[in-house]
CSV table of C-alpha atoms (C1' of nucleotides) in Angstrom, one decimal:
chain,number,residue,atom,x,y,z
A,1,UNK,CA,3.0,0.3,-8.5
A,2,UNK,CA,5.5,-1.4,-6.3
A,3,UNK,CA,8.9,-0.4,-5.2
A,4,UNK,CA,11.6,-2.1,-7.2
A,5,UNK,CA,12.7,-5.6,-6.0
A,6,UNK,CA,16.2,-4.1,-6.2
A,7,UNK,CA,15.7,-3.3,-2.5
A,8,UNK,CA,14.8,-6.9,-1.6
A,9,UNK,CA,17.7,-8.2,-3.7
A,10,UNK,CA,20.0,-5.8,-1.8
A,11,UNK,CA,18.9,-7.3,1.5
A,12,UNK,CA,19.3,-10.7,0.0
A,13,UNK,CA,22.9,-9.9,-1.0
A,14,UNK,CA,23.9,-8.5,2.3
A,15,UNK,CA,22.4,-11.5,4.1
A,16,UNK,CA,24.1,-13.9,1.9
A,17,UNK,CA,27.5,-12.2,2.4
A,18,UNK,CA,27.1,-12.9,6.1
A,19,UNK,CA,25.7,-16.4,5.9
A,20,UNK,CA,28.3,-17.5,3.4
A,21,UNK,CA,31.1,-15.4,4.7
A,22,UNK,CA,33.4,-18.4,4.6
A,23,UNK,CA,33.0,-18.8,0.9
A,24,UNK,CA,33.7,-16.7,-2.2
A,25,UNK,CA,30.8,-14.4,-2.8
A,26,UNK,CA,31.2,-13.6,-6.5
A,27,UNK,CA,28.4,-12.0,-8.5
A,28,UNK,CA,27.9,-15.3,-10.2
A,29,UNK,CA,27.5,-17.2,-6.9
A,30,UNK,CA,25.1,-14.5,-5.5
A,31,UNK,CA,23.1,-14.5,-8.8
A,32,UNK,CA,22.6,-18.2,-8.4
A,33,UNK,CA,21.0,-17.7,-5.0
A,34,UNK,CA,18.9,-14.7,-6.0
A,35,UNK,CA,18.1,-16.4,-9.3
A,36,UNK,CA,19.0,-13.6,-11.7
A,37,UNK,CA,21.8,-12.4,-13.9
A,38,UNK,CA,25.2,-11.7,-12.5
A,39,UNK,CA,25.3,-8.3,-14.2
A,40,UNK,CA,22.2,-7.3,-12.2
A,41,UNK,CA,23.9,-8.3,-9.0
A,42,UNK,CA,27.0,-6.4,-9.9
A,43,UNK,CA,25.0,-3.3,-10.5
A,44,UNK,CA,23.3,-3.5,-7.1
A,45,UNK,CA,26.6,-4.4,-5.5
A,46,UNK,CA,28.0,-1.2,-7.0
A,47,UNK,CA,25.3,0.8,-5.2
A,48,UNK,CA,25.9,-1.0,-1.9
A,49,UNK,CA,29.6,-0.3,-2.3
A,50,UNK,CA,29.0,3.3,-3.1
A,51,UNK,CA,27.1,3.6,0.1
A,52,UNK,CA,29.9,2.0,2.1
A,53,UNK,CA,27.9,-1.1,3.0
A,54,UNK,CA,30.2,-3.7,1.3
A,55,UNK,CA,33.7,-4.1,0.0
A,56,UNK,CA,34.2,-5.2,-3.6
A,57,UNK,CA,37.2,-4.7,-5.9
A,58,UNK,CA,37.6,-5.0,-9.6
A,59,UNK,CA,39.3,-8.2,-10.6
A,60,UNK,CA,39.0,-9.7,-7.2
A,61,UNK,CA,36.3,-12.3,-6.8
A,62,UNK,CA,33.9,-11.9,-3.9
A,63,UNK,CA,32.6,-9.2,-1.6
A,64,UNK,CA,32.1,-8.8,2.1
A,65,UNK,CA,30.3,-6.6,4.5
A,66,UNK,CA,32.0,-3.3,5.2
A,67,UNK,CA,30.2,-2.8,8.6
A,68,UNK,CA,29.0,-4.8,11.4
A,69,UNK,CA,25.8,-6.7,10.7
A,70,UNK,CA,23.9,-5.0,13.4
A,71,UNK,CA,24.9,-1.6,12.1
A,72,UNK,CA,23.3,-2.0,8.7
A,73,UNK,CA,19.6,-1.2,8.7
A,74,UNK,CA,17.0,-2.0,6.0
A,75,UNK,CA,16.8,1.8,5.6
A,76,UNK,CA,20.5,1.9,4.8
A,77,UNK,CA,19.9,-0.6,2.0
A,78,UNK,CA,16.7,1.1,0.8
A,79,UNK,CA,18.6,4.4,0.5
A,80,UNK,CA,21.6,2.7,-1.1
A,81,UNK,CA,19.8,1.1,-4.0
A,82,UNK,CA,17.9,4.2,-5.0
A,83,UNK,CA,14.5,2.6,-5.3
A,84,UNK,CA,12.7,5.9,-4.3
A,85,UNK,CA,14.1,9.4,-4.7
A,86,UNK,CA,14.1,11.6,-1.6
A,87,UNK,CA,10.6,12.8,-0.9
A,88,UNK,CA,9.2,11.1,-3.9
A,89,UNK,CA,7.5,8.0,-2.7
A,90,UNK,CA,4.2,9.6,-3.7
A,91,UNK,CA,4.0,11.5,-6.9
A,92,UNK,CA,1.9,14.6,-7.1
A,93,UNK,CA,0.3,15.8,-10.3
A,94,UNK,CA,2.1,18.8,-11.9
A,95,UNK,CA,0.6,22.0,-13.1
A,96,UNK,CA,-2.7,22.1,-11.3
A,97,UNK,CA,-4.7,25.2,-12.2
A,98,UNK,CA,-3.2,28.3,-10.5
A,99,UNK,CA,-6.5,30.1,-10.9
A,100,UNK,CA,-8.3,27.6,-8.6
A,101,UNK,CA,-7.9,27.9,-4.8
A,102,UNK,CA,-7.4,24.2,-4.6
A,103,UNK,CA,-5.2,23.9,-7.7
A,104,UNK,CA,-2.8,26.6,-6.5
A,105,UNK,CA,-2.3,25.1,-3.0
A,106,UNK,CA,-2.8,21.4,-3.3
A,107,UNK,CA,0.9,20.6,-3.9
A,108,UNK,CA,2.1,22.6,-0.9
A,109,UNK,CA,-0.6,21.2,1.2
A,110,UNK,CA,-0.3,17.5,0.5
A,111,UNK,CA,3.5,17.5,0.0
A,112,UNK,CA,4.3,17.6,3.7
A,113,UNK,CA,1.5,15.2,4.5
A,114,UNK,CA,2.9,12.7,2.0
A,115,UNK,CA,6.4,13.2,3.3
A,116,UNK,CA,5.3,12.4,6.9
A,117,UNK,CA,3.9,9.1,5.7
A,118,UNK,CA,7.1,8.4,3.8
A,119,UNK,CA,9.1,9.2,6.8
A,120,UNK,CA,7.0,6.9,9.0
A,121,UNK,CA,7.7,4.1,6.6
A,122,UNK,CA,11.4,4.8,6.5
A,123,UNK,CA,11.6,4.9,10.3
A,124,UNK,CA,10.2,1.4,10.4
A,125,UNK,CA,12.9,0.2,8.0
A,126,UNK,CA,15.4,1.9,10.2
A,127,UNK,CA,14.5,-0.2,13.1
A,128,UNK,CA,15.5,-3.5,11.5
A,129,UNK,CA,19.0,-4.6,10.8
A,130,UNK,CA,20.7,-7.2,8.6
A,131,UNK,CA,21.5,-9.0,11.9
A,132,UNK,CA,17.8,-9.3,12.5
A,133,UNK,CA,17.3,-10.8,9.1
A,134,UNK,CA,20.2,-13.3,9.5
A,135,UNK,CA,18.9,-14.2,12.9
A,136,UNK,CA,15.4,-14.9,11.5
A,137,UNK,CA,16.7,-17.0,8.7
A,138,UNK,CA,18.8,-19.0,11.1
A,139,UNK,CA,15.8,-19.6,13.2
A,140,UNK,CA,13.8,-20.8,10.3
A,141,UNK,CA,16.6,-23.1,9.1
A,142,UNK,CA,16.8,-24.8,12.5
A,143,UNK,CA,13.1,-25.4,12.6
A,144,UNK,CA,13.3,-26.9,9.1
A,145,UNK,CA,16.2,-29.1,10.0
A,146,UNK,CA,14.6,-30.7,13.1
B,1,UNK,CA,9.5,4.3,-8.7
B,2,UNK,CA,6.8,6.6,-7.3
B,3,UNK,CA,3.2,5.8,-6.3
B,4,UNK,CA,0.8,6.9,-9.0
B,5,UNK,CA,-0.4,10.5,-8.8
B,6,UNK,CA,-3.9,9.1,-9.0
B,7,UNK,CA,-3.7,9.3,-5.2
B,8,UNK,CA,-2.8,12.9,-5.2
B,9,UNK,CA,-5.5,13.6,-7.8
B,10,UNK,CA,-8.0,11.7,-5.7
B,11,UNK,CA,-7.3,14.0,-2.7
B,12,UNK,CA,-7.5,17.0,-5.0
B,13,UNK,CA,-10.9,15.9,-6.2
B,14,UNK,CA,-12.4,15.4,-2.8
B,15,UNK,CA,-11.0,18.7,-1.6
B,16,UNK,CA,-12.4,20.5,-4.5
B,17,UNK,CA,-15.8,18.9,-4.0
B,18,UNK,CA,-15.9,20.5,-0.6
B,19,UNK,CA,-14.3,23.9,-1.5
B,20,UNK,CA,-16.6,24.2,-4.5
B,21,UNK,CA,-19.6,22.5,-2.9
B,22,UNK,CA,-21.9,25.4,-4.0
B,23,UNK,CA,-21.1,24.8,-7.7
B,24,UNK,CA,-21.5,22.0,-10.2
B,25,UNK,CA,-18.5,19.7,-9.9
B,26,UNK,CA,-18.6,18.0,-13.3
B,27,UNK,CA,-15.6,15.9,-14.5
B,28,UNK,CA,-14.8,18.7,-16.9
B,29,UNK,CA,-14.7,21.3,-14.2
B,30,UNK,CA,-12.6,19.2,-12.0
B,31,UNK,CA,-10.3,18.3,-14.9
B,32,UNK,CA,-9.7,22.0,-15.3
B,33,UNK,CA,-8.6,22.4,-11.8
B,34,UNK,CA,-6.4,19.3,-11.8
B,35,UNK,CA,-5.2,20.1,-15.3
B,36,UNK,CA,-5.8,16.8,-16.9
B,37,UNK,CA,-8.4,15.0,-19.1
B,38,UNK,CA,-12.0,14.7,-18.0
B,39,UNK,CA,-11.9,10.9,-18.7
B,40,UNK,CA,-9.1,10.6,-16.2
B,41,UNK,CA,-11.1,12.3,-13.6
B,42,UNK,CA,-14.1,10.2,-14.3
B,43,UNK,CA,-12.1,7.1,-13.9
B,44,UNK,CA,-10.8,8.2,-10.6
B,45,UNK,CA,-14.2,9.3,-9.5
B,46,UNK,CA,-15.5,5.9,-10.3
B,47,UNK,CA,-13.0,4.4,-7.8
B,48,UNK,CA,-13.9,7.0,-5.2
B,49,UNK,CA,-17.6,6.2,-5.8
B,50,UNK,CA,-17.0,2.5,-5.5
B,51,UNK,CA,-15.4,3.0,-2.1
B,52,UNK,CA,-18.4,5.0,-1.0
B,53,UNK,CA,-16.5,8.3,-0.7
B,54,UNK,CA,-18.5,10.3,-3.2
B,55,UNK,CA,-21.9,10.4,-4.9
B,56,UNK,CA,-22.0,10.5,-8.7
B,57,UNK,CA,-24.7,9.5,-11.1
B,58,UNK,CA,-24.7,8.8,-14.8
B,59,UNK,CA,-26.2,11.6,-16.8
B,60,UNK,CA,-26.3,14.0,-13.8
B,61,UNK,CA,-23.6,16.6,-13.8
B,62,UNK,CA,-21.5,16.9,-10.7
B,63,UNK,CA,-20.5,14.9,-7.7
B,64,UNK,CA,-20.4,15.5,-3.9
B,65,UNK,CA,-19.0,13.9,-0.8
B,66,UNK,CA,-20.8,10.9,0.5
B,67,UNK,CA,-19.4,11.3,4.0
B,68,UNK,CA,-18.4,14.0,6.4
B,69,UNK,CA,-15.1,15.6,5.5
B,70,UNK,CA,-13.6,14.7,8.8
B,71,UNK,CA,-14.5,11.1,8.3
B,72,UNK,CA,-12.5,10.6,5.1
B,73,UNK,CA,-8.8,9.9,5.7
B,74,UNK,CA,-6.0,10.0,3.2
B,75,UNK,CA,-5.8,6.3,3.8
B,76,UNK,CA,-9.3,5.9,2.6
B,77,UNK,CA,-8.4,7.7,-0.6
B,78,UNK,CA,-5.2,5.7,-1.0
B,79,UNK,CA,-7.1,2.4,-0.7
B,80,UNK,CA,-9.8,3.6,-3.0
B,81,UNK,CA,-7.7,4.5,-5.9
B,82,UNK,CA,-5.7,1.3,-5.9
B,83,UNK,CA,-2.3,2.8,-6.3
B,84,UNK,CA,-0.7,-0.1,-4.3
B,85,UNK,CA,-2.1,-3.6,-3.9
B,86,UNK,CA,-2.4,-4.9,-0.4
B,87,UNK,CA,1.0,-5.9,1.0
B,88,UNK,CA,2.7,-5.0,-2.2
B,89,UNK,CA,4.3,-1.7,-1.6
B,90,UNK,CA,7.7,-3.4,-1.8
B,91,UNK,CA,8.1,-6.0,-4.4
B,92,UNK,CA,10.2,-9.1,-3.6
B,93,UNK,CA,12.1,-11.0,-6.2
B,94,UNK,CA,10.5,-14.3,-7.2
B,95,UNK,CA,12.0,-17.7,-7.4
B,96,UNK,CA,15.1,-17.3,-5.3
B,97,UNK,CA,17.2,-20.5,-5.1
B,98,UNK,CA,15.5,-23.1,-2.8
B,99,UNK,CA,18.8,-24.9,-2.4
B,100,UNK,CA,20.3,-21.9,-0.7
B,101,UNK,CA,19.5,-21.3,3.0
B,102,UNK,CA,19.1,-17.6,2.3
B,103,UNK,CA,17.2,-18.2,-1.0
B,104,UNK,CA,14.7,-20.5,0.5
B,105,UNK,CA,13.9,-18.2,3.4
B,106,UNK,CA,14.4,-14.7,2.3
B,107,UNK,CA,10.8,-14.1,1.1
B,108,UNK,CA,9.2,-15.3,4.3
B,109,UNK,CA,11.7,-13.3,6.4
B,110,UNK,CA,11.5,-9.9,4.7
B,111,UNK,CA,7.8,-10.1,3.8
B,112,UNK,CA,6.6,-9.3,7.3
B,113,UNK,CA,9.3,-6.7,7.7
B,114,UNK,CA,8.3,-4.9,4.6
B,115,UNK,CA,4.7,-5.2,5.6
B,116,UNK,CA,5.4,-3.5,8.9
B,117,UNK,CA,7.0,-0.6,7.1
B,118,UNK,CA,4.0,-0.4,4.7
B,119,UNK,CA,1.6,-0.4,7.7
B,120,UNK,CA,3.5,2.4,9.4
B,121,UNK,CA,3.1,4.5,6.3
B,122,UNK,CA,-0.6,3.7,6.0
B,123,UNK,CA,-1.1,4.5,9.6
B,124,UNK,CA,0.3,8.0,9.0
B,125,UNK,CA,-2.1,8.5,6.1
B,126,UNK,CA,-4.9,7.3,8.4
B,127,UNK,CA,-4.2,10.2,10.7
B,128,UNK,CA,-5.0,12.9,8.2
B,129,UNK,CA,-8.5,13.7,6.9
B,130,UNK,CA,-9.8,15.7,4.0
B,131,UNK,CA,-11.0,18.2,6.6
B,132,UNK,CA,-7.3,18.8,7.5
B,133,UNK,CA,-6.5,19.3,3.9
B,134,UNK,CA,-9.3,21.8,3.3
B,135,UNK,CA,-8.4,23.6,6.5
B,136,UNK,CA,-4.8,24.0,5.4
B,137,UNK,CA,-5.7,25.3,2.0
B,138,UNK,CA,-8.1,27.8,3.6
B,139,UNK,CA,-5.3,29.0,5.8
B,140,UNK,CA,-3.0,29.4,2.9
B,141,UNK,CA,-5.6,31.2,0.9
B,142,UNK,CA,-6.2,33.7,3.7
B,143,UNK,CA,-2.5,34.4,4.0
B,144,UNK,CA,-2.3,35.0,0.3
B,145,UNK,CA,-5.2,37.3,0.3
B,146,UNK,CA,-4.0,39.6,3.0
C,1,DT,C1',54.4,-11.7,-19.3
C,2,DT,C1',50.6,-14.1,-20.7
C,3,DG,C1',46.0,-15.6,-19.8
C,4,DA,C1',42.1,-16.9,-17.1
C,5,DA,C1',38.7,-15.0,-14.2
C,6,DA,C1',36.2,-11.3,-12.0
C,7,DT,C1',34.3,-6.6,-11.6
C,8,DG,C1',32.5,-2.2,-13.7
C,9,DT,C1',29.5,-0.4,-16.9
C,10,DA,C1',27.1,0.6,-21.0
C,11,DA,C1',23.7,-0.7,-24.5
C,12,DT,C1',19.8,-3.1,-25.9
C,13,DC,C1',15.3,-5.4,-25.4
C,14,DA,C1',10.7,-7.1,-24.0
C,15,DA,C1',7.2,-6.4,-20.6
C,16,DT,C1',4.7,-3.5,-17.7
C,17,DT,C1',2.6,0.8,-16.0
C,18,DT,C1',1.2,5.5,-16.4
C,19,DG,C1',-1.5,9.3,-17.9
C,20,DA,C1',-3.6,11.4,-22.1
C,21,DT,C1',-6.7,11.0,-25.6
C,22,DT,C1',-10.5,9.5,-28.4
C,23,DA,C1',-14.7,7.4,-28.9
C,24,DC,C1',-19.1,6.0,-27.9
C,25,DA,C1',-22.9,3.7,-25.2
C,26,DA,C1',-26.2,4.8,-21.7
C,27,DG,C1',-28.5,7.8,-18.4
C,28,DT,C1',-30.9,12.4,-17.3
C,29,DG,C1',-33.7,16.4,-17.7
C,30,DT,C1',-35.5,20.2,-20.5
D,1,DA,C1',-36.1,14.8,-29.5
D,2,DC,C1',-31.9,16.9,-28.0
D,3,DA,C1',-28.1,18.5,-25.5
D,4,DC,C1',-25.2,17.3,-21.8
D,5,DT,C1',-23.0,14.2,-18.6
D,6,DT,C1',-21.2,9.9,-16.8
D,7,DG,C1',-19.3,5.2,-17.5
D,8,DT,C1',-16.0,2.6,-19.9
D,9,DA,C1',-13.1,0.6,-23.2
D,10,DA,C1',-9.4,1.0,-26.6
D,11,DT,C1',-5.3,3.1,-28.1
D,12,DC,C1',-0.9,5.5,-27.6
D,13,DA,C1',3.6,7.5,-26.3
D,14,DA,C1',6.7,7.8,-22.5
D,15,DA,C1',9.0,5.9,-18.7
D,16,DT,C1',10.7,2.1,-15.8
D,17,DT,C1',12.0,-2.6,-14.7
D,18,DG,C1',14.8,-6.6,-14.9
D,19,DA,C1',17.3,-9.6,-18.1
D,20,DT,C1',20.8,-10.1,-21.3
D,21,DT,C1',24.9,-9.3,-24.0
D,22,DA,C1',29.2,-7.3,-24.6
D,23,DC,C1',33.5,-5.5,-23.4
D,24,DA,C1',37.0,-2.7,-21.1
D,25,DT,C1',39.6,-2.9,-16.9
D,26,DT,C1',41.7,-5.0,-13.0
D,27,DT,C1',43.9,-8.8,-10.5
D,28,DC,C1',46.6,-12.8,-9.8
D,29,DA,C1',48.8,-17.1,-10.8
D,30,DA,C1',51.3,-20.0,-13.9
DNA sequence: TTGAAATGTAATCAATTTGATTACAAGTGT
DNA sequence: ACACTTGTAATCAAATTGATTACATTTCAA
């Protein structure tokens, strides 16, 4: 299984808010860039808003970043869109046999190990910001334009 | 979404093969410890076998480890049970708008970033072996027995 | 103040995945 | 020959995803 593309879309949205900050970033406009339904965008924007990453208001078209580009990490987005619940990247089978030495301990033993791996992944996400994403896209655009 | 418990069950199986290496580790016995259906165990064992982690033969009851405990990492198990396809821990939305600067570059930009995070996670899994798991369970058992 | 336009949010739907279950062919040893 | 086990496919309910539709609520301008 893969982690929901809601995460990638969240990054897309934030990036677009910056790149198109001169224009009106309505859910419909963003949906056109992402290529999905405006309602999907609004749902994700609601999550980004709830986490304090963007400003959006009912009735008013458009949204913008609530923080500096360089202060928003991919981890912030990842957490915001709830693609994985805390400590649940890896699921562990429930109700193993308590009468078996392995069964009665396996959960407590691998739980922390799985958490460490999950944390390592999150740490990597925390080292990248939306500013980095915008910068990379700018670089790619310049190369394509030459 | 969470990664399939097939991974956790895979670790459980390998651990049990060691802890109960004196006995006959049939799919039925293992299923009793994991608390699931024998067919589920056989399917996972088939994957572990295909990756060279265990020995199992048709018609012959039981299985055993094909390598030294300390030479089997959680990453080996993770790869063996196919819970996540290569470079696909994070899914990225398809068909973003090619007429938008963000849309036409977002995939190539976040792809490598997501891969790095995925690799960080895998590296953490690679640092732990089944021997470590067995050792931890032994420790817990001794504490419980006192 | 009326109406157009946008956000917020819920409900529904098809597609996909998971784990459980059943069934049975094929291999093995007594 | 027979009992037992593995290998494997098919089926099924439950859960999740993303798309879609619908509509209440909010805002602002005419």
